[in-house]
């Protein structure tokens, strides 16, 4: 029997993070090891899945044996969270005297960062640590996109000469909520709010 891949979710909020927790918990090859929230009193998701709650990403990565981490926090926090996760994983490696880092991959929600400079820094840090980074462009794996690809790759479809498409989803009213302090970052300049998130 193979050991499941232990994965943490940083930023397990209701918009995206909770869905990542559910996907990891439902995966046969993975185990939701823990969650990390900014506020230590934000215990709802940790309680729902019966996993430890951390409020410090470095401490989480130092304390837990993690092979993967999902970063689903606000965009402007991606770089500092990844830095803390890598520092914690490296501290764990040193403490255990392990020959290599246990942490193998990070899934960072789109957009990767709020600026090109921050994205380049995140990429360089991960590369230096030998950790793979995947940016969560989930539309590539949606049922709609898979079906469209299946249609245009059929033998009887003929050669594809060009394609112009538009994809739209109706977001629930709560997506645009402005009075929730947890979502205030979405309207702050330079923090990577809904316009940047959804243009990518």
mmCIF file of C-alpha atoms in Angstrom:
data_model
loop_
_atom_site.group_PDB
_atom_site.id
_atom_site.type_symbol
_atom_site.label_atom_id
_atom_site.label_comp_id
_atom_site.label_asym_id
_atom_site.label_seq_id
_atom_site.Cartn_x
_atom_site.Cartn_y
_atom_site.Cartn_z
ATOM 1 C CA UNK A 1 0.000 0.000 0.000
ATOM 2 C CA UNK A 2 1.411 3.387 -0.990
ATOM 3 C CA UNK A 3 1.572 6.226 1.497
ATOM 4 C CA UNK A 4 -0.783 9.070 0.545
ATOM 5 C CA UNK A 5 0.713 12.419 -0.388
ATOM 6 C CA UNK A 6 0.258 14.765 2.587
ATOM 7 C CA UNK A 7 -1.037 18.153 1.487
ATOM 8 C CA UNK A 8 -1.765 21.356 3.430
ATOM 9 C CA UNK A 9 -4.045 24.195 2.369
ATOM 10 C CA UNK A 10 -3.044 27.751 3.279
ATOM 11 C CA UNK A 11 -5.998 30.108 3.023
ATOM 12 C CA UNK A 12 -8.878 27.699 3.481
ATOM 13 C CA UNK A 13 -11.585 30.312 3.037
ATOM 14 C CA UNK A 14 -15.048 29.750 1.575
ATOM 15 C CA UNK A 15 -14.310 31.143 -1.890
ATOM 16 C CA UNK A 16 -11.578 28.762 -3.059
ATOM 17 C CA UNK A 17 -9.643 27.193 -0.191
ATOM 18 C CA UNK A 18 -12.523 25.105 1.129
ATOM 19 C CA UNK A 19 -12.924 23.541 -2.334
ATOM 20 C CA UNK A 20 -9.237 22.619 -2.339
ATOM 21 C CA UNK A 21 -9.645 21.006 1.088
ATOM 22 C CA UNK A 22 -12.570 18.947 -0.189
ATOM 23 C CA UNK A 23 -10.711 17.908 -3.355
ATOM 24 C CA UNK A 24 -7.635 16.804 -1.389
ATOM 25 C CA UNK A 25 -9.713 14.990 1.235
ATOM 26 C CA UNK A 26 -11.670 13.171 -1.492
ATOM 27 C CA UNK A 27 -8.552 12.116 -3.407
ATOM 28 C CA UNK A 28 -7.510 8.479 -3.018
ATOM 29 C CA UNK A 29 -3.817 9.342 -3.349
ATOM 30 C CA UNK A 30 -3.733 12.313 -1.016
ATOM 31 C CA UNK A 31 -4.387 13.214 2.596
ATOM 32 C CA UNK A 32 -5.410 16.638 3.886
ATOM 33 C CA UNK A 33 -2.732 17.023 6.559
ATOM 34 C CA UNK A 34 -3.665 20.449 7.963
ATOM 35 C CA UNK A 35 -4.896 23.926 7.138
ATOM 36 C CA UNK A 36 -3.373 27.317 7.813
ATOM 37 C CA UNK A 37 -5.487 30.414 8.378
ATOM 38 C CA UNK A 38 -4.403 33.954 9.239
ATOM 39 C CA UNK A 39 -6.665 34.028 12.264
ATOM 40 C CA UNK A 40 -6.132 31.264 14.845
ATOM 41 C CA UNK A 41 -9.823 31.455 15.773
ATOM 42 C CA UNK A 42 -10.902 30.610 12.196
ATOM 43 C CA UNK A 43 -11.378 26.911 12.982
ATOM 44 C CA UNK A 44 -14.371 26.048 10.780
ATOM 45 C CA UNK A 45 -12.550 24.240 7.959
ATOM 46 C CA UNK A 46 -10.036 22.509 10.243
ATOM 47 C CA UNK A 47 -12.950 21.319 12.367
ATOM 48 C CA UNK A 48 -14.963 20.157 9.369
ATOM 49 C CA UNK A 49 -12.093 17.996 8.098
ATOM 50 C CA UNK A 50 -10.690 17.026 11.492
ATOM 51 C CA UNK A 51 -7.180 18.315 10.792
ATOM 52 C CA UNK A 52 -4.776 20.542 12.738
ATOM 53 C CA UNK A 53 -5.054 24.302 12.326
ATOM 54 C CA UNK A 54 -2.027 26.586 12.053
ATOM 55 C CA UNK A 55 -1.852 30.361 11.803
ATOM 56 C CA UNK A 56 1.833 30.489 10.824
ATOM 57 C CA UNK A 57 2.839 28.947 7.480
ATOM 58 C CA UNK A 58 6.509 28.506 8.476
ATOM 59 C CA UNK A 59 5.563 26.713 11.684
ATOM 60 C CA UNK A 60 3.113 24.513 9.784
ATOM 61 C CA UNK A 61 5.744 23.498 7.205
ATOM 62 C CA UNK A 62 8.285 22.849 9.979
ATOM 63 C CA UNK A 63 5.918 20.788 12.125
ATOM 64 C CA UNK A 64 4.162 18.721 9.464
ATOM 65 C CA UNK A 65 5.517 16.139 7.026
ATOM 66 C CA UNK A 66 4.175 17.730 3.831
ATOM 67 C CA UNK A 67 4.784 16.787 0.223
ATOM 68 C CA UNK A 68 2.489 19.473 -1.159
ATOM 69 C CA UNK A 69 0.969 22.792 -0.166
ATOM 70 C CA UNK A 70 -1.943 24.633 -1.775
ATOM 71 C CA UNK A 71 -1.759 28.427 -1.459
ATOM 72 C CA UNK A 72 -5.288 29.804 -1.792
ATOM 73 C CA UNK A 73 -4.815 33.025 0.168
ATOM 74 C CA UNK A 74 -5.274 36.549 -1.239
ATOM 75 C CA UNK A 75 -2.991 37.193 -4.207
ATOM 76 C CA UNK A 76 -0.737 39.771 -2.517
ATOM 77 C CA UNK A 77 0.086 37.210 0.194
ATOM 78 C CA UNK A 78 1.260 34.443 -2.165
ATOM 79 C CA UNK A 79 4.952 35.405 -2.149
ATOM 80 C CA UNK A 80 5.316 35.818 1.639
ATOM 81 C CA UNK A 81 3.381 32.589 2.238
ATOM 82 C CA UNK A 82 5.531 30.626 -0.200
ATOM 83 C CA UNK A 83 8.673 32.082 1.419
ATOM 84 C CA UNK A 84 7.441 30.985 4.841
ATOM 85 C CA UNK A 85 6.462 27.516 3.613
ATOM 86 C CA UNK A 86 9.893 26.993 2.060
ATOM 87 C CA UNK A 87 11.677 28.259 5.186
ATOM 88 C CA UNK A 88 9.621 25.931 7.372
ATOM 89 C CA UNK A 89 10.186 22.923 5.119
ATOM 90 C CA UNK A 90 13.925 23.634 5.026
ATOM 91 C CA UNK A 91 14.020 23.952 8.836
ATOM 92 C CA UNK A 92 12.262 20.570 9.098
ATOM 93 C CA UNK A 93 14.793 19.035 6.717
ATOM 94 C CA UNK A 94 17.696 20.349 8.833
ATOM 95 C CA UNK A 95 16.111 19.214 12.101
ATOM 96 C CA UNK A 96 15.535 15.698 10.754
ATOM 97 C CA UNK A 97 18.903 15.545 8.995
ATOM 98 C CA UNK A 98 17.043 14.499 5.851
ATOM 99 C CA UNK A 99 19.023 14.319 2.596
ATOM 100 C CA UNK A 100 16.316 16.165 0.652
ATOM 101 C CA UNK A 101 13.304 18.376 1.151
ATOM 102 C CA UNK A 102 10.064 16.457 1.765
ATOM 103 C CA UNK A 103 8.071 19.292 0.163
ATOM 104 C CA UNK A 104 7.887 18.591 -3.564
ATOM 105 C CA UNK A 105 5.222 20.902 -4.966
ATOM 106 C CA UNK A 106 3.171 24.037 -4.420
ATOM 107 C CA UNK A 107 -0.153 24.766 -6.073
ATOM 108 C CA UNK A 108 -0.570 28.550 -6.059
ATOM 109 C CA UNK A 109 -3.964 29.930 -7.016
ATOM 110 C CA UNK A 110 -4.114 32.321 -9.944
ATOM 111 C CA UNK A 111 -2.764 34.866 -10.418
ATOM 112 C CA UNK A 112 0.570 33.706 -9.075
ATOM 113 C CA UNK A 113 1.328 37.141 -7.561
ATOM 114 C CA UNK A 114 0.206 40.735 -7.715
ATOM 115 C CA UNK A 115 3.226 41.850 -9.777
ATOM 116 C CA UNK A 116 5.760 40.461 -12.204
ATOM 117 C CA UNK A 117 8.617 41.122 -9.752
ATOM 118 C CA UNK A 118 6.853 39.173 -6.993
ATOM 119 C CA UNK A 119 6.092 36.307 -9.392
ATOM 120 C CA UNK A 120 9.730 36.128 -10.495
ATOM 121 C CA UNK A 121 10.887 36.120 -6.874
ATOM 122 C CA UNK A 122 8.438 33.329 -5.975
ATOM 123 C CA UNK A 123 9.583 31.278 -8.946
ATOM 124 C CA UNK A 124 13.275 31.775 -8.112
ATOM 125 C CA UNK A 125 12.792 30.792 -4.459
ATOM 126 C CA UNK A 126 10.921 27.623 -5.380
ATOM 127 C CA UNK A 127 13.437 26.695 -8.052
ATOM 128 C CA UNK A 128 16.349 27.201 -5.640
ATOM 129 C CA UNK A 129 14.612 24.911 -3.132
ATOM 130 C CA UNK A 130 13.869 22.275 -5.786
ATOM 131 C CA UNK A 131 10.107 22.648 -5.338
ATOM 132 C CA UNK A 132 7.755 22.567 -8.331
ATOM 133 C CA UNK A 133 5.151 25.333 -8.668
ATOM 134 C CA UNK A 134 1.833 24.921 -10.442
ATOM 135 C CA UNK A 135 -0.428 27.928 -10.914
ATOM 136 C CA UNK A 136 -4.095 27.011 -10.497
ATOM 137 C CA UNK A 137 -5.560 27.737 -13.908
ATOM 138 C CA UNK A 138 -8.436 25.375 -13.246
ATOM 139 C CA UNK A 139 -10.350 26.101 -16.435
ATOM 140 C CA UNK A 140 -7.970 23.788 -18.316
ATOM 141 C CA UNK A 141 -9.517 20.901 -16.392
ATOM 142 C CA UNK A 142 -13.153 21.965 -16.396
ATOM 143 C CA UNK A 143 -15.742 19.681 -17.955
ATOM 144 C CA UNK A 144 -16.582 22.408 -20.510
ATOM 145 C CA UNK A 145 -12.989 22.731 -21.717
ATOM 146 C CA UNK A 146 -12.431 18.962 -21.809
ATOM 147 C CA UNK A 147 -15.593 18.543 -23.875
ATOM 148 C CA UNK A 148 -14.565 21.304 -26.298
ATOM 149 C CA UNK A 149 -11.145 19.711 -26.728
ATOM 150 C CA UNK A 150 -12.722 16.321 -27.340
ATOM 151 C CA UNK A 151 -14.934 17.808 -30.056
ATOM 152 C CA UNK A 152 -12.155 19.577 -31.962
ATOM 153 C CA UNK A 153 -9.730 16.628 -31.778
ATOM 154 C CA UNK A 154 -12.135 14.089 -33.249
ATOM 155 C CA UNK A 155 -10.926 12.532 -36.484
ATOM 156 C CA UNK A 156 -14.107 13.580 -38.331
ATOM 157 C CA UNK A 157 -13.822 17.216 -37.178
ATOM 158 C CA UNK A 158 -11.155 18.102 -39.724
ATOM 159 C CA UNK A 159 -8.107 20.314 -39.279
ATOM 160 C CA UNK A 160 -8.525 23.158 -36.823
ATOM 161 C CA UNK A 161 -7.572 26.394 -38.573
ATOM 162 C CA UNK A 162 -8.442 28.824 -35.827
ATOM 163 C CA UNK A 163 -10.598 29.291 -32.806
ATOM 164 C CA UNK A 164 -12.236 32.213 -31.108
ATOM 165 C CA UNK A 165 -14.123 31.507 -27.920
ATOM 166 C CA UNK A 166 -15.638 33.216 -24.940
ATOM 167 C CA UNK A 167 -16.277 31.590 -21.599
ATOM 168 C CA UNK A 168 -18.492 33.106 -18.930
ATOM 169 C CA UNK A 169 -19.862 31.924 -15.635
ATOM 170 C CA UNK A 170 -22.517 33.462 -13.455
ATOM 171 C CA UNK A 171 -20.853 34.141 -10.115
ATOM 172 C CA UNK A 172 -23.036 34.100 -7.000
ATOM 173 C CA UNK A 173 -23.827 37.443 -5.381
ATOM 174 C CA UNK A 174 -21.554 36.526 -2.444
ATOM 175 C CA UNK A 175 -18.568 36.572 -4.818
ATOM 176 C CA UNK A 176 -18.902 40.352 -5.109
ATOM 177 C CA UNK A 177 -19.629 40.978 -1.438
ATOM 178 C CA UNK A 178 -17.948 44.149 -0.173
ATOM 179 C CA UNK A 179 -18.944 44.241 3.495
ATOM 180 C CA UNK A 180 -17.024 41.128 4.567
ATOM 181 C CA UNK A 181 -13.685 42.250 6.127
ATOM 182 C CA UNK A 182 -12.083 38.950 5.058
ATOM 183 C CA UNK A 183 -12.559 40.000 1.429
ATOM 184 C CA UNK A 184 -11.427 43.642 1.793
ATOM 185 C CA UNK A 185 -8.149 42.824 -0.009
ATOM 186 C CA UNK A 186 -10.095 42.301 -3.214
ATOM 187 C CA UNK A 187 -10.787 46.022 -3.550
ATOM 188 C CA UNK A 188 -7.320 47.242 -2.525
ATOM 189 C CA UNK A 189 -5.094 48.590 -5.268
ATOM 190 C CA UNK A 190 -2.167 46.261 -5.992
ATOM 191 C CA UNK A 191 -3.597 43.307 -4.061
ATOM 192 C CA UNK A 192 -4.884 41.394 -7.092
ATOM 193 C CA UNK A 193 -8.651 41.596 -6.747
ATOM 194 C CA UNK A 194 -11.394 40.034 -8.900
ATOM 195 C CA UNK A 195 -10.483 41.857 -12.111
ATOM 196 C CA UNK A 196 -6.891 40.554 -12.126
ATOM 197 C CA UNK A 197 -7.970 37.130 -10.875
ATOM 198 C CA UNK A 198 -10.559 36.699 -13.599
ATOM 199 C CA UNK A 199 -8.626 38.212 -16.495
ATOM 200 C CA UNK A 200 -6.074 35.435 -16.253
#
